[in-house]
Coordinates of C-alpha atoms and ligand atoms in Angstrom, one line a residue:
M1 CA 146.1 2.0 67.9
N2 CA 146.6 -0.6 65.6
A3 CA 149.9 -2.0 65.1
F4 CA 151.0 -0.3 62.0
Q5 CA 150.0 3.4 63.5
K6 CA 152.6 1.9 66.6
L7 CA 155.2 1.8 63.9
G8 CA 154.8 5.5 62.6
L9 CA 152.7 4.9 59.3
D10 CA 150.5 8.1 58.7
A11 CA 147.3 8.6 58.6
D12 CA 147.2 7.5 54.4
L13 CA 148.9 4.4 54.4
L14 CA 147.5 2.8 57.5
R15 CA 144.2 3.2 55.4
A16 CA 145.2 1.9 52.5
I17 CA 146.8 -1.1 54.7
E18 CA 143.1 -1.5 55.9
D19 CA 141.8 -1.8 52.7
M20 CA 144.1 -4.9 51.8
G21 CA 143.0 -6.2 54.8
F22 CA 146.7 -6.5 56.7
E23 CA 146.4 -6.9 60.4
T24 CA 149.5 -6.9 61.8
P25 CA 152.7 -6.6 60.4
S26 CA 155.1 -9.2 59.8
E27 CA 158.4 -9.7 61.6
V28 CA 160.7 -8.1 58.9
Q29 CA 157.7 -4.7 58.6
E30 CA 158.5 -4.6 62.0
K31 CA 162.0 -4.7 62.6
S32 CA 162.6 -2.7 59.2
I33 CA 160.0 -0.1 59.1
P34 CA 160.5 2.3 62.3
I35 CA 164.4 2.1 61.2
L36 CA 163.4 3.2 58.2
L37 CA 161.1 5.9 58.7
E38 CA 163.5 7.3 61.6
Q39 CA 166.6 7.3 60.6
E40 CA 168.6 8.3 57.0
T41 CA 170.7 4.9 56.9
D42 CA 171.9 2.3 54.6
L43 CA 169.7 -0.8 56.0
V44 CA 170.6 -4.8 54.7
S45 CA 167.2 -6.7 55.7
L46 CA 167.3 -10.7 55.6
A47 CA 163.9 -12.7 55.1
Q48 CA 162.7 -15.5 53.8
T49 CA 159.9 -15.3 50.6
G50 CA 156.9 -14.5 51.8
T51 CA 157.5 -12.1 54.7
G52 CA 156.3 -9.5 53.5
K53 CA 159.6 -7.2 52.1
T54 CA 158.0 -5.8 49.8
A55 CA 155.8 -3.4 52.3
A56 CA 158.7 -3.8 54.8
F57 CA 160.6 -1.1 52.3
G58 CA 157.2 0.4 50.3
F59 CA 155.8 1.8 53.2
P60 CA 158.0 3.8 54.9
L61 CA 159.3 4.6 51.0
I62 CA 156.0 6.3 50.3
Q63 CA 155.9 8.0 53.4
K64 CA 159.1 9.9 53.2
I65 CA 159.0 10.3 49.3
D66 CA 158.0 14.5 48.7
A67 CA 154.8 13.9 46.6
N68 CA 154.4 17.6 45.2
S69 CA 157.6 17.7 43.5
K70 CA 157.1 15.9 40.5
K71 CA 161.0 15.1 41.1
T72 CA 162.4 10.8 40.8
Q73 CA 163.3 10.4 44.3
A74 CA 163.7 6.4 44.4
L75 CA 164.7 3.9 42.1
I76 CA 163.5 0.3 43.1
L77 CA 165.9 -2.5 41.2
S78 CA 163.9 -6.2 40.9
P79 CA 164.9 -8.8 39.2
T80 CA 162.7 -9.9 36.6
R81 CA 159.6 -8.0 35.0
E82 CA 157.0 -9.8 37.2
L83 CA 158.3 -8.7 40.3
C84 CA 158.7 -5.2 39.0
L85 CA 154.9 -5.3 37.3
Q86 CA 154.5 -6.9 41.3
I87 CA 156.0 -4.5 43.6
T88 CA 154.7 -1.3 41.4
N89 CA 151.3 -2.8 41.8
E90 CA 152.2 -3.0 45.7
L91 CA 153.0 0.3 45.7
K92 CA 150.2 2.1 43.6
N93 CA 147.5 0.0 46.1
Y94 CA 149.7 1.2 49.6
S95 CA 149.6 4.8 48.1
K96 CA 146.5 5.1 46.6
Y97 CA 145.6 7.4 49.1
K98 CA 148.5 10.1 48.1
K99 CA 147.2 11.2 44.8
S100 CA 150.0 12.6 43.8
L101 CA 152.6 9.8 43.8
N102 CA 153.3 8.1 40.7
V103 CA 154.9 4.9 40.6
V104 CA 156.5 3.9 37.1
A105 CA 157.7 0.4 36.3
V106 CA 160.1 0.0 33.6
Y107 CA 160.8 -3.3 32.1
G108 CA 162.2 -4.7 29.3
G109 CA 159.4 -6.3 26.3
A110 CA 157.1 -3.5 26.6
S111 CA 157.9 0.0 24.5
I112 CA 160.6 2.1 26.0
T113 CA 159.4 5.4 24.6
D114 CA 155.7 4.8 26.7
Q115 CA 157.8 4.1 29.4
A116 CA 159.7 7.5 29.3
R117 CA 156.7 9.2 28.7
S118 CA 155.3 7.9 31.9
I119 CA 158.0 9.1 33.8
E120 CA 158.4 12.2 31.8
R121 CA 154.6 13.6 33.4
G122 CA 156.3 12.5 36.7
A123 CA 157.6 9.9 38.8
Q124 CA 158.5 9.9 41.9
I125 CA 159.4 6.3 42.5
I126 CA 160.4 4.2 39.9
V127 CA 160.3 0.2 39.7
A128 CA 163.4 -0.9 37.4
T129 CA 165.4 -4.3 36.1
P130 CA 168.5 -3.5 35.4
G131 CA 168.8 -4.4 32.0
R132 CA 165.7 -1.8 30.5
M133 CA 167.4 0.4 33.7
Q134 CA 170.8 0.7 31.8
D135 CA 168.7 1.8 28.2
M136 CA 166.4 4.2 29.8
I137 CA 170.3 5.9 31.7
R138 CA 172.0 5.4 28.3
R139 CA 169.4 7.1 26.3
K140 CA 168.6 9.8 28.6
L141 CA 164.9 9.0 29.3
A142 CA 165.0 8.6 33.0
N143 CA 167.0 10.9 35.7
I144 CA 168.3 9.3 38.9
S145 CA 171.1 11.8 39.2
S146 CA 169.3 13.3 42.5
I147 CA 167.5 10.5 44.3
G148 CA 167.9 9.6 48.3
Y149 CA 166.8 5.8 47.9
C150 CA 167.8 3.2 46.3
V151 CA 165.9 -0.1 47.1
L152 CA 167.7 -3.7 46.0
D153 CA 165.2 -5.8 45.9
E154 CA 165.6 -9.5 45.7
A155 CA 169.2 -8.7 45.4
D156 CA 170.3 -12.6 45.4
E157 CA 168.1 -13.1 42.6
M158 CA 169.1 -10.4 40.7
L159 CA 173.0 -11.2 41.8
N160 CA 172.3 -15.2 40.3
M161 CA 171.1 -13.8 37.2
G162 CA 174.2 -11.7 36.8
F163 CA 173.4 -8.0 37.2
Y164 CA 176.4 -7.0 39.4
E165 CA 177.9 -5.4 36.7
D166 CA 174.2 -3.4 35.7
I167 CA 173.3 -2.7 39.4
K168 CA 177.2 -1.7 40.1
S169 CA 176.6 0.8 36.6
I170 CA 173.4 2.3 37.5
L171 CA 174.7 3.3 40.4
S172 CA 177.2 5.0 39.9
H173 CA 174.3 7.3 38.1
T174 CA 172.8 8.0 41.4
P175 CA 174.2 10.7 44.1
K176 CA 176.5 9.5 46.3
E177 CA 174.3 11.1 49.5
K178 CA 171.6 8.8 48.8
K179 CA 170.2 5.5 51.2
T180 CA 170.4 2.3 49.9
W181 CA 168.0 -0.3 51.1
L182 CA 169.0 -4.5 50.2
F183 CA 166.5 -6.8 50.8
S184 CA 167.3 -10.3 50.0
A185 CA 165.6 -13.9 51.2
T186 CA 169.4 -15.4 51.5
M187 CA 172.8 -13.4 51.8
P188 CA 175.3 -15.1 49.8
K189 CA 179.5 -14.0 49.2
E190 CA 177.7 -11.8 46.3
V191 CA 175.2 -10.0 48.0
S192 CA 178.1 -9.1 51.2
K193 CA 179.7 -7.8 48.4
I194 CA 177.4 -5.1 47.5
A195 CA 176.5 -4.1 50.9
K196 CA 180.2 -3.6 51.1
K197 CA 181.0 -1.8 48.0
F198 CA 177.9 0.2 47.2
M199 CA 176.9 0.6 51.0
S200 CA 178.6 2.7 53.7
D201 CA 178.0 1.1 57.2
P202 CA 174.1 -0.5 57.0
I203 CA 172.2 -1.1 59.5
E204 CA 171.3 -5.2 59.5
I205 CA 168.7 -7.3 59.6
T206 CA 167.9 -10.4 59.8
V207 CA 164.6 -12.4 60.5
G208 CA 165.1 -15.9 60.7
S209 CA 168.7 -17.8 60.2
K210 CA 170.9 -16.6 58.0
N211 CA 171.5 -18.5 54.4
T212 CA 170.1 -21.5 55.6
G213 CA 166.8 -23.7 54.6
T214 CA 164.1 -24.1 56.9
S215 CA 164.8 -27.0 59.4
N216 CA 161.4 -27.8 59.3
V217 CA 162.1 -29.4 56.4
S218 CA 163.8 -32.9 55.0
H219 CA 165.4 -33.1 51.4
E220 CA 165.4 -36.3 49.3
Y221 CA 166.9 -36.8 46.0
Y222 CA 166.0 -39.5 43.2
L223 CA 168.3 -40.5 40.8
V224 CA 166.7 -41.3 37.3
N225 CA 167.9 -41.9 33.9
H226 CA 166.8 -38.0 32.4
R227 CA 164.4 -39.7 29.9
N228 CA 162.6 -40.8 32.7
R229 CA 161.8 -37.5 34.9
Y230 CA 158.4 -37.9 33.9
D231 CA 157.4 -41.2 35.0
A232 CA 159.7 -40.4 38.3
L233 CA 157.7 -37.6 39.1
K234 CA 153.9 -39.1 38.5
R235 CA 155.2 -42.3 41.1
L236 CA 156.5 -39.9 43.6
A237 CA 153.1 -38.5 43.8
D238 CA 151.1 -41.6 43.1
A239 CA 153.3 -43.4 46.4
N240 CA 152.1 -40.0 48.6
P241 CA 148.3 -39.8 47.8
D242 CA 148.1 -37.1 50.1
I243 CA 150.4 -34.6 48.4
F244 CA 149.4 -31.2 48.3
S245 CA 153.0 -29.9 45.6
V246 CA 154.6 -27.2 44.2
I247 CA 156.6 -28.7 40.9
F248 CA 159.3 -26.9 39.8
C249 CA 160.9 -26.2 36.4
R250 CA 163.0 -24.8 34.6
T251 CA 161.2 -22.7 31.7
K252 CA 157.6 -21.8 31.2
R253 CA 157.5 -23.9 28.5
D254 CA 158.8 -27.1 30.9
T255 CA 155.9 -25.9 33.2
Q256 CA 153.9 -26.0 30.8
K257 CA 154.2 -29.1 29.9
V258 CA 154.3 -31.1 33.0
A259 CA 151.3 -30.2 34.0
E260 CA 149.4 -30.5 30.5
K261 CA 151.1 -34.1 30.9
L262 CA 149.8 -34.4 34.5
I263 CA 146.5 -33.3 33.8
E264 CA 146.0 -35.6 30.6
D265 CA 146.7 -38.3 33.1
G266 CA 144.3 -37.5 35.2
Y267 CA 145.9 -35.8 38.0
N268 CA 145.0 -32.2 39.9
A269 CA 147.3 -30.1 38.5
A270 CA 147.7 -26.6 36.8
A271 CA 150.5 -24.3 35.9
L272 CA 151.6 -20.9 36.9
H273 CA 154.2 -19.0 35.1
G274 CA 154.7 -15.3 33.4
D275 CA 152.6 -16.6 30.1
L276 CA 149.6 -16.5 32.4
S277 CA 147.1 -13.0 32.3
Q278 CA 147.2 -12.4 35.6
N279 CA 143.7 -12.9 35.9
Q280 CA 144.5 -16.5 34.9
R281 CA 147.5 -16.6 37.4
D282 CA 144.5 -15.9 40.2
L283 CA 142.4 -18.7 39.3
V284 CA 145.2 -21.4 39.4
M285 CA 146.3 -19.7 43.1
K286 CA 142.6 -20.1 44.3
S287 CA 141.9 -23.3 43.2
F288 CA 145.1 -24.3 44.4
R289 CA 144.4 -22.7 48.1
T290 CA 141.3 -23.9 48.4
R291 CA 143.4 -27.5 47.3
Q292 CA 141.3 -28.6 43.8
I293 CA 145.1 -28.6 42.9
Q294 CA 146.7 -31.0 44.3
M295 CA 150.3 -30.7 42.2
L296 CA 151.3 -26.7 40.8
V297 CA 153.7 -26.7 38.0
A298 CA 155.2 -23.2 38.7
T299 CA 158.4 -21.8 37.5
D300 CA 160.6 -20.0 40.4
V301 CA 159.8 -16.3 39.6
A302 CA 155.4 -16.8 39.4
A303 CA 156.0 -19.3 42.9
R304 CA 157.5 -16.2 45.1
G305 CA 154.0 -14.9 45.3
I306 CA 152.8 -18.1 46.7
D307 CA 152.2 -18.1 50.5
V308 CA 150.5 -21.4 51.2
D309 CA 151.1 -22.9 54.9
D310 CA 150.0 -26.2 54.0
I311 CA 152.2 -27.6 50.7
T312 CA 153.6 -30.8 51.7
H313 CA 156.1 -31.4 49.3
V314 CA 158.3 -29.3 47.0
I315 CA 159.5 -31.3 44.2
N316 CA 162.6 -30.0 41.7
Y317 CA 161.5 -31.2 38.7
Q318 CA 164.9 -30.0 37.6
L319 CA 167.1 -28.3 39.5
P320 CA 167.2 -24.3 39.1
D321 CA 170.0 -22.6 37.0
E322 CA 171.0 -20.8 40.1
I323 CA 172.1 -23.4 42.9
E324 CA 171.0 -20.2 45.5
T325 CA 167.2 -20.7 43.9
Y326 CA 166.5 -24.1 45.5
T327 CA 166.3 -22.5 49.2
H328 CA 164.0 -20.3 47.6
R329 CA 162.0 -23.4 46.8
S330 CA 162.2 -25.5 49.6
G331 CA 160.9 -22.4 51.7
R332 CA 158.1 -23.0 50.1
T333 CA 156.7 -26.4 52.4
G334 CA 158.1 -26.4 55.9
R335 CA 156.1 -23.4 57.1
A336 CA 153.9 -22.3 60.1
G337 CA 155.8 -24.9 62.4
K338 CA 154.7 -28.1 59.5
Q339 CA 156.8 -30.4 58.5
G340 CA 157.2 -30.7 54.5
V341 CA 159.7 -32.6 52.2
S342 CA 161.7 -31.5 49.5
M343 CA 162.0 -33.6 47.0
V344 CA 165.1 -33.2 43.4
I345 CA 164.8 -35.4 40.4
I346 CA 168.1 -35.2 39.1
S347 CA 170.8 -37.3 36.6
K348 CA 173.7 -38.7 37.4
S349 CA 175.4 -35.7 35.7
E350 CA 174.2 -33.6 38.5
V351 CA 174.7 -35.1 41.8
R352 CA 177.8 -32.7 42.2
K353 CA 175.2 -30.6 42.2
I354 CA 173.0 -32.0 45.3
R355 CA 176.6 -31.9 47.4
T356 CA 177.0 -28.0 46.4
I357 CA 173.3 -26.9 47.5
E358 CA 173.6 -29.8 50.6
K359 CA 176.9 -26.8 51.9
I360 CA 174.3 -24.2 51.0
I361 CA 171.1 -25.3 52.7
Q362 CA 174.2 -26.7 55.6
Q363 CA 171.5 -29.8 55.8
K364 CA 172.1 -33.4 54.1
F365 CA 170.1 -35.0 51.4
E366 CA 169.0 -38.8 52.1
Q367 CA 169.2 -40.8 48.3
K368 CA 165.7 -42.3 47.4
E369 CA 165.1 -44.8 45.3
I370 CA 161.8 -44.4 43.2
P371 CA 159.5 -46.2 44.8
D372 CA 158.3 -49.7 42.4
G373 CA 155.1 -50.1 41.4
K374 CA 154.3 -53.0 44.0
E375 CA 155.3 -50.4 47.2
I376 CA 153.2 -47.8 45.1
C377 CA 150.1 -50.6 45.0
K378 CA 150.5 -51.0 48.6
I379 CA 150.8 -47.5 49.4
Q380 CA 147.7 -46.6 47.5
L381 CA 145.5 -49.9 48.7
F382 CA 146.3 -48.6 52.2
H383 CA 145.1 -45.3 51.5
L384 CA 141.6 -47.0 50.3
A385 CA 141.1 -49.1 53.1
N386 CA 141.8 -45.1 55.0
D387 CA 139.5 -43.5 52.7
I388 CA 136.7 -46.1 53.6
K389 CA 137.4 -46.2 57.6
K390 CA 136.8 -42.3 57.3
T391 CA 133.6 -42.1 54.7
E392 CA 130.5 -40.6 56.4
I393 CA 127.8 -42.8 55.2
N394 CA 126.0 -41.0 52.7
H395 CA 121.9 -42.0 53.6
D396 CA 120.9 -40.9 50.0
I397 CA 121.2 -44.2 49.1
D398 CA 119.9 -46.3 51.7
P399 CA 116.3 -46.5 49.0
Y400 CA 119.1 -48.4 46.6
L401 CA 120.7 -51.0 49.6
P402 CA 117.7 -53.6 49.2
T403 CA 118.7 -54.5 46.2
I404 CA 122.1 -54.3 45.9
N405 CA 122.6 -56.3 49.7
E406 CA 120.3 -58.6 47.2
A407 CA 122.7 -59.2 44.7
L408 CA 125.7 -59.5 47.0
E409 CA 124.0 -61.6 49.6
D410 CA 126.0 -64.8 49.2
F411 CA 129.6 -62.9 49.8
T412 CA 130.7 -62.9 53.2
K413 CA 132.3 -59.6 54.9
E414 CA 136.2 -61.0 54.0
E415 CA 134.6 -61.7 49.9
L416 CA 133.2 -58.2 50.0
I417 CA 136.4 -56.8 50.3
K418 CA 138.7 -58.7 48.0
K419 CA 136.1 -58.2 45.8
F420 CA 135.6 -54.1 46.2
F421 CA 139.5 -53.8 46.4
S422 CA 139.7 -56.0 43.2
V423 CA 137.4 -53.9 41.0
E424 CA 139.4 -51.1 42.5
F425 CA 142.5 -52.0 42.5
T426 CA 143.1 -54.9 39.6
R427 CA 143.9 -53.3 36.1
F428 CA 146.2 -50.7 38.4
F429 CA 148.0 -53.4 39.6
N430 CA 148.2 -54.6 36.1
Y431 CA 149.9 -51.2 35.2
Y432 CA 152.4 -51.1 38.0
Q433 CA 153.3 -54.5 37.4
K434 CA 154.5 -53.6 34.0
A435 CA 156.0 -50.4 34.9
P436 CA 159.9 -50.4 34.4
D437 CA 162.4 -50.2 36.9
L438 CA 162.9 -45.8 37.3
S439 CA 166.7 -46.1 39.0
S440 CA 169.4 -44.1 36.9
D441 CA 171.0 -47.2 35.4
S442 CA 168.0 -49.2 33.3
A443 CA 166.7 -48.2 30.0
G444 CA 163.2 -47.4 29.2
G445 CA 160.5 -45.2 30.2
R446 CA 159.5 -42.8 27.9
P447 CA 161.8 -39.3 27.0
E448 CA 161.8 -36.5 29.4
V449 CA 158.9 -34.0 28.2
S450 CA 161.6 -31.2 27.8
E451 CA 162.5 -32.0 24.0
G452 CA 161.8 -29.4 22.0
N453 CA 164.8 -27.4 23.4
T454 CA 168.0 -27.2 21.5
R455 CA 171.1 -26.9 22.3
Y456 CA 173.9 -24.8 21.1
F457 CA 177.5 -24.7 20.9
I458 CA 178.9 -20.6 21.0
N459 CA 182.7 -20.4 20.3
V460 CA 183.0 -18.6 23.4
G461 CA 183.8 -19.3 26.6
S462 CA 186.2 -18.5 30.2
K463 CA 189.1 -17.8 27.9
D464 CA 187.0 -14.8 26.7
G465 CA 186.1 -13.4 29.7
Y466 CA 182.4 -15.2 30.4
D467 CA 181.1 -17.0 33.0
W468 CA 177.5 -18.8 32.9
K469 CA 176.2 -15.7 34.0
S470 CA 177.3 -13.0 31.9
L471 CA 177.5 -15.8 28.9
K472 CA 173.5 -15.4 29.9
D473 CA 173.7 -12.2 30.3
F474 CA 174.7 -11.1 26.6
L475 CA 172.9 -13.7 25.0
T476 CA 170.1 -12.2 26.2
G477 CA 170.8 -9.3 25.6
E478 CA 172.2 -9.5 22.0
L479 CA 169.0 -11.2 21.0
N480 CA 166.4 -9.6 23.7
L481 CA 165.2 -12.9 25.0
D482 CA 163.6 -13.1 28.7
R483 CA 166.9 -15.1 31.0
D484 CA 164.0 -17.6 31.2
D485 CA 164.5 -19.1 27.6
I486 CA 168.0 -19.4 27.5
F487 CA 169.3 -22.0 30.3
K488 CA 171.7 -25.0 30.9
V489 CA 174.1 -22.7 30.1
D490 CA 177.2 -24.8 30.2
C491 CA 180.3 -22.7 29.6
K492 CA 184.0 -23.9 29.4
A493 CA 187.5 -22.8 28.8
S494 CA 187.2 -22.2 25.1
F495 CA 183.6 -22.5 24.2
S496 CA 180.2 -22.8 26.1
F497 CA 176.7 -24.5 25.5
F498 CA 173.0 -23.6 26.0
N499 CA 169.5 -24.4 25.5
T500 CA 166.7 -22.8 24.3
D501 CA 163.0 -23.7 23.5
E502 CA 163.6 -24.6 19.9
K503 CA 161.2 -21.5 18.5
H504 CA 164.3 -19.3 18.9
A505 CA 166.9 -21.7 16.8
E506 CA 166.2 -19.4 13.7
L507 CA 166.6 -15.6 15.6
I508 CA 169.8 -17.3 17.7
L509 CA 171.3 -18.5 13.9
N510 CA 170.9 -15.4 11.9
T511 CA 171.9 -12.8 14.8
F512 CA 175.1 -14.9 14.7
T513 CA 175.2 -14.9 11.6
D514 CA 178.7 -13.0 10.7
Y515 CA 178.8 -11.8 14.2
Q516 CA 182.1 -9.9 15.3
Q517 CA 183.0 -9.5 18.8
N518 CA 186.2 -7.7 18.8
G519 CA 187.5 -8.2 15.9
R520 CA 186.6 -11.7 16.4
F521 CA 184.1 -14.2 14.9
V522 CA 181.2 -15.8 17.2
N523 CA 180.2 -18.9 15.8
V524 CA 176.5 -20.6 17.2
E525 CA 176.1 -23.5 16.2
I526 CA 173.2 -26.3 16.8
T527 CA 174.8 -29.0 18.6
K528 CA 174.6 -32.6 17.4
D529 CA 174.2 -34.8 20.0
Q530 CA 171.3 -32.9 22.0
K531 CA 170.8 -34.5 25.3
S532 CA 174.4 -33.5 26.5
D533 CA 177.2 -32.1 25.7
R534 CA 179.7 -35.0 26.6
G535 CA 181.4 -34.4 23.0
G536 CA 182.5 -31.3 23.7
K537 CA 183.6 -32.3 28.2
R538 CA 185.7 -34.6 26.3
R539 CA 187.2 -32.3 24.0
E540 CA 188.3 -29.4 26.3
R541 CA 189.6 -32.7 28.7
G542 CA 192.1 -33.7 25.3
G543 CA 193.6 -30.2 26.4
K544 CA 194.9 -29.5 22.8
R545 CA 192.1 -26.6 22.2
N546 CA 192.3 -23.1 21.9
G547 CA 190.0 -20.7 20.8
K548 CA 191.3 -19.9 17.4
S549 CA 191.6 -23.3 15.7
F550 CA 187.8 -24.4 16.8
N551 CA 186.1 -23.4 14.0
D552 CA 188.4 -25.4 11.8
K553 CA 187.6 -28.4 14.3
K554 CA 184.4 -28.3 14.7
G555 CA 183.5 -31.3 12.0
E556 CA 183.3 -34.3 14.5
N557 CA 180.9 -33.2 16.9
F558 CA 178.6 -30.6 15.5
K559 CA 176.9 -30.3 12.8
G560 CA 176.9 -26.4 11.4
R561 CA 173.3 -24.5 10.9
R562 CA 171.4 -28.4 11.0
R563 CA 168.8 -29.2 13.1
S564 CA 169.8 -32.1 14.5
E565 CA 166.4 -34.8 14.2
K566 CA 164.1 -34.3 17.5
S567 CA 163.4 -37.4 18.9
D568 CA 160.3 -39.6 18.9
K569 CA 158.2 -37.2 20.5
K570 CA 155.1 -39.3 22.2
G571 CA 157.4 -42.4 21.8
G572 CA 156.2 -44.8 23.8
R573 CA 153.3 -43.0 25.2
K574 CA 150.6 -45.4 27.8
G575 CA 148.1 -46.7 25.8
S576 CA 145.0 -45.4 27.0
R577 CA 143.7 -48.3 28.8
S578 CA 146.5 -47.8 31.4
K579 CA 145.6 -44.0 31.5
N580 CA 142.0 -44.7 32.3
I581 CA 143.2 -46.8 35.1
E582 CA 145.2 -44.0 36.3
N583 CA 142.5 -41.7 35.6
S584 CA 139.9 -43.4 37.6
L585 CA 142.5 -43.6 40.2
K586 CA 142.5 -39.7 40.4
R587 CA 139.5 -39.2 40.3
R588 CA 139.0 -41.3 43.4
R589 CA 141.5 -39.3 44.9
S590 CA 140.3 -36.2 43.9
K591 CA 136.5 -36.8 45.9
A592 CA 139.0 -38.0 49.2
Ligands
ADP1 P1 158.9 -11.0 50.2 O1 159.0 -10.2 49.0 O2 159.3 -11.4 51.4 O3 158.7 -12.6 49.6 P2 155.9 -9.8 49.6 O4 156.3 -8.4 49.7 O5 155.5 -10.4 48.2 O6 156.8 -10.9 50.1 O7 154.7 -10.6 50.0 C1 154.2 -11.7 50.3 C2 152.5 -11.1 50.7 O8 152.4 -11.4 51.9 C3 151.6 -10.4 49.7 O9 150.6 -11.1 49.1 C4 151.3 -9.0 50.6 O10 150.3 -8.3 50.3 C5 151.2 -9.8 52.0 N1 151.7 -9.0 53.1 C6 152.8 -9.1 53.1 N2 152.4 -8.1 54.4 C7 151.6 -8.4 54.8 C8 150.8 -8.4 56.4 N3 151.4 -7.9 57.5 N4 150.0 -8.9 56.7 C9 148.9 -9.7 55.9 N5 149.5 -10.2 54.2 C10 150.9 -9.4 54.1
MG2 MG1 160.1 -9.5 47.6

């Protein structure tokens, strides 16, 4: 009897499991599946990302569904479109030998009529994002009034994304007797609140320790001027020649740009984000697993599927919007008993976030300096020496040795070593000798990669009942944008700020032309000083402002409806010379 059979799974599932190549259940599966199969109970199951939670609820759910009835019997809520599709695909794989079982994905950004039609044909299981599910219910395109099971998958992430109200409202359309299964990587307050409010006497399963980062991970942060973020990233990579890392950016756009720049600068890098096709993503992941890629630049959502064990470094190129997400990121390293480092590149204004994270992960960060040129040269030289030591001699070069020996016969071993290292390193030394100090106080360096973002002012804030999450919800809803598209949402008392890619500027300004909410005009403008909201803070502290008068006073900090000039994009690009140096260095590295 195989280990999955022991859990009580039926023949159709076992065949599918065999096809997928799963040999043994993971811990969360081992603990959750028998309970869910044998009991009709609510369940809270906590396990780190990548531990197989989908199957932990997917297997028992599929076994419990009556495939002969076309009624919708289960609803799975998931935070993003990508995850929604991922879960749907997994469930389809699990149930491939249950011919009449249909799983339908319901998510924003695709035709709601098509989705409704699929449901009408009979969908025993619906996998949905909360926003679109709400739409479906409102328009009576889906009936969840007699479901037996509701799964809240990646519950922490859903709450971080501000879906509490949506979840609450969706659940109000489900029967009281249904069972709720909540799966989450972490258990922040909000998740306990959901468990308390919407579940009755749930059985609780915890795999690993609750709410803490992996202790195999050490945490470091590097203070830099925000303009130097990219250069700092490169130095961190150069100072760790054997780096095998995931680099996290906040948006798809930044992910793409950072990856492109790294590639351009000769690193073995690639981007992983939701705009790539599944095929492209598979290719990237394959190259990463086989170490052809040393630096994988990813969005949080795309990185959720990464199950690679030997990652040495996680680099937070930008901190996540939702602080809890940091745990997911750092959990990519320090796996399978190995040690890992989670690095954070931050500007001064973000230091307080580090303190918040320390509380969540219950671990201290070490503040470190970005290595200077000399240090990096030393590390690289040492690494090269080590490489030489380890290199097996290639005897194909034997026929050429006499000529080489003849050319070099006048030199001693010491001289040869000096010459060899000089060939490899003079240009590299020159590049780093001229490289500026990247500590946060010094100016210079090239602008941050993420320009091309636009920062907006909006005249609603916490006095209007918003916090950054609900404001983000409001904006994504009104603008029909992805959650990824709106970031750096900063909610003040009576006004707020947020960022988008500049391509959305027109949509945003048009949407909020003559826009009224509860009889009040909601006004959005592009901030004049896109780099910071210092203007806003100053005003806030002045304490005189109130919502009503703001429109009259906007002149000094904000220019209405006028795009501020973008900063010189490729400003201080380094010349091709130093780039070649780096390329040659990286080429060598990639051979190692
Ligand atoms: P989580 O939801 O906990 O983050 P997933 O359910 O997405 O994790 O699973 C992560 C990966 O592990 C998926 O690719 C999945 O197919 C695979 N997986 C799940 N269970 C097993 C298993 N028992 N054996 C091998 N691989 C598994
Ligand atoms: Mg999952």
